[in-house]
Amino acid sequence: MNYRVPQPVPQVMLDDVRGAQKMLSGVSRVTAMEGSRHLSSLTGSPVHFKCENLQRTGSFKLRGAYVRIAGLRPEQRAAGVVAASAGNHAQGVALASALLGVRSTVFMPVGAPLPKVAATQEYGAEVRMYGEVVDETLAAAQEYADRTGAVFIHPFDHRDIIAGQGTVGLEILEQCPEVRTILVGIGGGGLAAGIAVAVKALRPDVRVIGVQAAGAAAYPPSLKVGHPVSIDHPATMADGIKVGRPGDVPFHIIGELLDDVRTVSEDALSKALLLCLERAKLVVEPAGCSPVAALLSEPERYGDGPVVAVLSGGNVDPLLLQRILRHGMAAAGRYLSLRLRVTDRPGALAGLLGVLSGSDANVLDVSHVRTDPRLGLTEVEVELHLETKGPEHCAQVARSLHGAGYKVMS
């Protein structure tokens, strides 16, 4: 894709964010700020969660969508609005449109999770399923806008969207005035850009750090060359920040105001989601967990003062949540898979399970192999899947088996 610099690139100022905050009064929630004792102990500094997962529609997206649609001229409102999204932006546009009395059409990819499709419809939008990937869905929405005159509501590349998202930054400074570092996930960049505009204007000493999934990190190479570049086939479980190219407007703000952009692995995202659920009792989607993943990956970087991690959304499909939790438990050493050989005689399996019971490991699955040519005539291979309490417990289980005379193969 060839990059063309918009002439000029629209600017977003503190007054725009403050105006958005007034506009959103009584519309969006001032979401809670919750402390995390576990992460505070890891970093050596107080860590707080800005809980946008508890925002109306389950994410920060309502803020920008409402400001954008509220700013339309009467004839534009009469033509309706159109958007493309796999989830959070769709719901934000649908509710904002309903509140403002504007007709909305939302294009969603064919594989979009059913709960997100149902929620978007319940907020009042007409949903049209099109395309296998968001790029195809986006093109269909743009074509619809060109054909019908409906106003296309971009998820991040518009100054009103960025101003609306920036109200999160104003709330952070009000709720945690002693903050030293703000961590925020980046996809296209609208949320990070808005927070940076608000925070740097009022508190230039506060670090604002963006976090991207390593498999969908378009900002680091873009910032390196000085303009937005596309990455091919972004891949991450964090669909809320799975964007292949930075937005033109947020890119220039982020390049000027953000202190750093860091990347996190899929394992780190899984562990972060599990931590939010277990320790904070918060359901957070993978994209919303990216700041927590950054804290878990490098806690030593954040010991110089209070940290606020923006939990940007909580709309996660239950089936995906189930898979991510299993992945997160495995990444945290909470599952142990091993193979060993035992004598093929009555009571042999009971003896093995007795050792495992004594080590307090929970057996999830057991399978036998008797036909492998590598096995002796009287041997059977047993494969076990266990639930444990963590890496140290895994090592303890292995020692117990070795002490009982079993040879662990893997």
Short mmCIF file of N, CA and C in Angstrom, two decimals, residues 3-78:
data_model
loop_
_atom_site.label_atom_id
_atom_site.label_comp_id
_atom_site.label_asym_id
_atom_site.label_seq_id
_atom_site.Cartn_x
_atom_site.Cartn_y
_atom_site.Cartn_z
N TYR A 3 1.74 4.99 0.86
CA TYR A 3 1.33 5.93 1.89
C TYR A 3 1.23 7.33 1.31
N ARG A 4 0.10 7.96 1.55
CA ARG A 4 -0.09 9.35 1.10
C ARG A 4 -0.41 10.21 2.31
N VAL A 5 0.39 11.22 2.55
CA VAL A 5 0.19 12.08 3.71
C VAL A 5 -1.03 12.96 3.47
N PRO A 6 -2.02 12.93 4.36
CA PRO A 6 -3.15 13.85 4.22
C PRO A 6 -2.66 15.29 4.34
N GLN A 7 -3.19 16.19 3.59
CA GLN A 7 -2.75 17.59 3.60
C GLN A 7 -3.90 18.49 4.02
N PRO A 8 -3.84 19.14 5.19
CA PRO A 8 -2.89 18.80 6.26
C PRO A 8 -3.46 17.69 7.13
N VAL A 9 -2.61 17.09 7.98
CA VAL A 9 -3.10 16.11 8.94
C VAL A 9 -3.87 16.83 10.04
N PRO A 10 -5.13 16.47 10.29
CA PRO A 10 -5.91 17.17 11.32
C PRO A 10 -5.25 17.06 12.69
N GLN A 11 -5.29 18.16 13.45
CA GLN A 11 -4.72 18.17 14.79
C GLN A 11 -5.82 17.97 15.83
N VAL A 12 -5.44 17.41 16.96
CA VAL A 12 -6.36 17.26 18.09
C VAL A 12 -5.69 17.94 19.28
N MET A 13 -6.42 18.85 19.94
CA MET A 13 -5.87 19.64 21.03
C MET A 13 -6.62 19.33 22.33
N LEU A 14 -6.05 19.79 23.43
CA LEU A 14 -6.67 19.58 24.73
C LEU A 14 -8.09 20.12 24.78
N ASP A 15 -8.33 21.27 24.17
CA ASP A 15 -9.68 21.85 24.17
C ASP A 15 -10.68 20.91 23.47
N ASP A 16 -10.22 20.19 22.45
CA ASP A 16 -11.10 19.23 21.77
C ASP A 16 -11.50 18.11 22.73
N VAL A 17 -10.56 17.65 23.52
CA VAL A 17 -10.84 16.57 24.46
C VAL A 17 -11.76 17.06 25.57
N ARG A 18 -11.50 18.27 26.06
CA ARG A 18 -12.38 18.82 27.09
C ARG A 18 -13.80 19.04 26.56
N GLY A 19 -13.91 19.48 25.30
CA GLY A 19 -15.23 19.62 24.70
C GLY A 19 -15.93 18.28 24.58
N ALA A 20 -15.18 17.23 24.24
CA ALA A 20 -15.75 15.89 24.15
C ALA A 20 -16.23 15.43 25.52
N GLN A 21 -15.46 15.75 26.56
CA GLN A 21 -15.86 15.34 27.91
C GLN A 21 -17.20 15.95 28.29
N LYS A 22 -17.42 17.22 27.96
CA LYS A 22 -18.71 17.86 28.24
C LYS A 22 -19.82 17.17 27.45
N MET A 23 -19.53 16.86 26.19
CA MET A 23 -20.52 16.22 25.32
C MET A 23 -20.93 14.84 25.85
N LEU A 24 -19.97 14.15 26.47
CA LEU A 24 -20.21 12.78 26.93
C LEU A 24 -20.80 12.71 28.33
N SER A 25 -20.96 13.86 28.99
CA SER A 25 -21.54 13.88 30.33
C SER A 25 -22.95 13.29 30.30
N GLY A 26 -23.17 12.27 31.10
CA GLY A 26 -24.47 11.60 31.12
C GLY A 26 -24.63 10.54 30.05
N VAL A 27 -23.63 10.40 29.17
CA VAL A 27 -23.68 9.39 28.10
C VAL A 27 -22.75 8.23 28.41
N SER A 28 -21.46 8.52 28.54
CA SER A 28 -20.50 7.48 28.91
C SER A 28 -20.29 7.48 30.42
N ARG A 29 -19.82 6.38 30.95
CA ARG A 29 -19.56 6.27 32.38
C ARG A 29 -18.15 6.77 32.70
N VAL A 30 -17.99 7.36 33.88
CA VAL A 30 -16.66 7.57 34.43
C VAL A 30 -16.28 6.24 35.08
N THR A 31 -15.50 5.45 34.36
CA THR A 31 -15.25 4.07 34.79
C THR A 31 -14.33 4.01 36.00
N ALA A 32 -14.43 2.91 36.71
CA ALA A 32 -13.72 2.75 37.98
C ALA A 32 -12.21 2.63 37.78
N MET A 33 -11.49 2.99 38.84
CA MET A 33 -10.05 2.77 38.92
C MET A 33 -9.84 1.77 40.06
N GLU A 34 -9.29 0.61 39.74
CA GLU A 34 -9.11 -0.45 40.73
C GLU A 34 -7.63 -0.76 40.91
N GLY A 35 -7.21 -0.96 42.15
CA GLY A 35 -5.82 -1.31 42.43
C GLY A 35 -5.55 -2.79 42.25
N SER A 36 -4.30 -3.13 41.97
CA SER A 36 -3.87 -4.52 41.83
C SER A 36 -2.70 -4.77 42.79
N ARG A 37 -2.97 -5.46 43.89
CA ARG A 37 -1.91 -5.75 44.86
C ARG A 37 -0.84 -6.65 44.27
N HIS A 38 -1.27 -7.61 43.45
CA HIS A 38 -0.31 -8.56 42.87
C HIS A 38 0.69 -7.84 41.97
N LEU A 39 0.19 -7.03 41.05
CA LEU A 39 1.08 -6.32 40.14
C LEU A 39 1.89 -5.24 40.88
N SER A 40 1.30 -4.66 41.91
CA SER A 40 2.05 -3.68 42.70
C SER A 40 3.24 -4.33 43.37
N SER A 41 3.06 -5.56 43.86
CA SER A 41 4.18 -6.25 44.50
C SER A 41 5.25 -6.64 43.49
N LEU A 42 4.84 -6.95 42.25
CA LEU A 42 5.81 -7.31 41.22
C LEU A 42 6.64 -6.10 40.78
N THR A 43 6.01 -4.96 40.62
CA THR A 43 6.70 -3.78 40.09
C THR A 43 7.38 -2.96 41.18
N GLY A 44 6.88 -3.05 42.40
CA GLY A 44 7.40 -2.19 43.47
C GLY A 44 6.75 -0.83 43.48
N SER A 45 5.76 -0.61 42.65
CA SER A 45 5.00 0.64 42.59
C SER A 45 3.51 0.34 42.58
N PRO A 46 2.68 1.25 43.05
CA PRO A 46 1.23 1.02 42.96
C PRO A 46 0.79 0.88 41.51
N VAL A 47 -0.03 -0.14 41.25
CA VAL A 47 -0.59 -0.37 39.92
C VAL A 47 -2.11 -0.30 40.01
N HIS A 48 -2.69 0.46 39.10
CA HIS A 48 -4.15 0.62 39.06
C HIS A 48 -4.67 0.23 37.68
N PHE A 49 -5.89 -0.29 37.66
CA PHE A 49 -6.57 -0.62 36.41
C PHE A 49 -7.62 0.46 36.12
N LYS A 50 -7.59 1.04 34.92
CA LYS A 50 -8.67 1.92 34.45
C LYS A 50 -9.64 1.03 33.70
N CYS A 51 -10.81 0.79 34.29
CA CYS A 51 -11.69 -0.31 33.86
C CYS A 51 -12.67 0.10 32.76
N GLU A 52 -12.14 0.33 31.56
CA GLU A 52 -13.02 0.61 30.42
C GLU A 52 -13.76 -0.65 29.95
N ASN A 53 -13.37 -1.82 30.47
CA ASN A 53 -14.16 -3.03 30.21
C ASN A 53 -15.54 -2.93 30.86
N LEU A 54 -15.71 -2.00 31.80
CA LEU A 54 -16.99 -1.79 32.46
C LEU A 54 -17.77 -0.61 31.87
N GLN A 55 -17.24 -0.05 30.78
CA GLN A 55 -17.92 1.04 30.08
C GLN A 55 -19.19 0.51 29.40
N ARG A 56 -20.12 1.38 29.09
CA ARG A 56 -21.30 0.96 28.31
C ARG A 56 -20.84 0.36 26.99
N THR A 57 -21.45 -0.69 26.56
CA THR A 57 -21.11 -1.53 25.40
C THR A 57 -19.85 -2.35 25.65
N GLY A 58 -19.25 -2.25 26.84
CA GLY A 58 -18.11 -3.11 27.17
C GLY A 58 -16.76 -2.63 26.69
N SER A 59 -16.66 -1.37 26.21
CA SER A 59 -15.35 -0.85 25.79
C SER A 59 -15.40 0.66 25.67
N PHE A 60 -14.23 1.26 25.50
CA PHE A 60 -14.09 2.71 25.37
C PHE A 60 -14.69 3.25 24.07
N LYS A 61 -15.02 2.40 23.13
CA LYS A 61 -15.38 2.84 21.79
C LYS A 61 -16.61 3.76 21.74
N LEU A 62 -17.49 3.63 22.71
CA LEU A 62 -18.68 4.50 22.72
C LEU A 62 -18.28 5.96 22.77
N ARG A 63 -17.20 6.28 23.49
CA ARG A 63 -16.79 7.68 23.67
C ARG A 63 -16.56 8.36 22.32
N GLY A 64 -15.66 7.79 21.53
CA GLY A 64 -15.34 8.40 20.25
C GLY A 64 -16.49 8.36 19.27
N ALA A 65 -17.22 7.25 19.24
CA ALA A 65 -18.33 7.12 18.30
C ALA A 65 -19.40 8.17 18.57
N TYR A 66 -19.70 8.39 19.83
CA TYR A 66 -20.73 9.38 20.17
C TYR A 66 -20.30 10.79 19.77
N VAL A 67 -19.07 11.15 20.08
CA VAL A 67 -18.57 12.49 19.74
C VAL A 67 -18.58 12.70 18.23
N ARG A 68 -18.17 11.68 17.50
CA ARG A 68 -18.14 11.79 16.03
C ARG A 68 -19.54 11.97 15.46
N ILE A 69 -20.48 11.16 15.89
CA ILE A 69 -21.83 11.21 15.31
C ILE A 69 -22.57 12.46 15.79
N ALA A 70 -22.34 12.86 17.04
CA ALA A 70 -22.99 14.07 17.55
C ALA A 70 -22.53 15.31 16.80
N GLY A 71 -21.34 15.27 16.22
CA GLY A 71 -20.81 16.41 15.49
C GLY A 71 -21.26 16.51 14.05
N LEU A 72 -22.08 15.56 13.58
CA LEU A 72 -22.55 15.59 12.20
C LEU A 72 -23.59 16.70 11.98
N ARG A 73 -23.60 17.24 10.78
CA ARG A 73 -24.62 18.23 10.43
C ARG A 73 -25.98 17.53 10.28
N PRO A 74 -27.07 18.29 10.38
CA PRO A 74 -28.40 17.67 10.29
C PRO A 74 -28.60 16.84 9.02
N GLU A 75 -28.13 17.34 7.87
CA GLU A 75 -28.31 16.56 6.63
C GLU A 75 -27.48 15.28 6.64
N GLN A 76 -26.34 15.29 7.33
CA GLN A 76 -25.53 14.08 7.45
C GLN A 76 -26.23 13.06 8.35
N ARG A 77 -26.77 13.54 9.44
CA ARG A 77 -27.51 12.62 10.33
C ARG A 77 -28.69 11.99 9.59
N ALA A 78 -29.34 12.79 8.76
CA ALA A 78 -30.50 12.27 8.02
C ALA A 78 -30.11 11.16 7.06
#
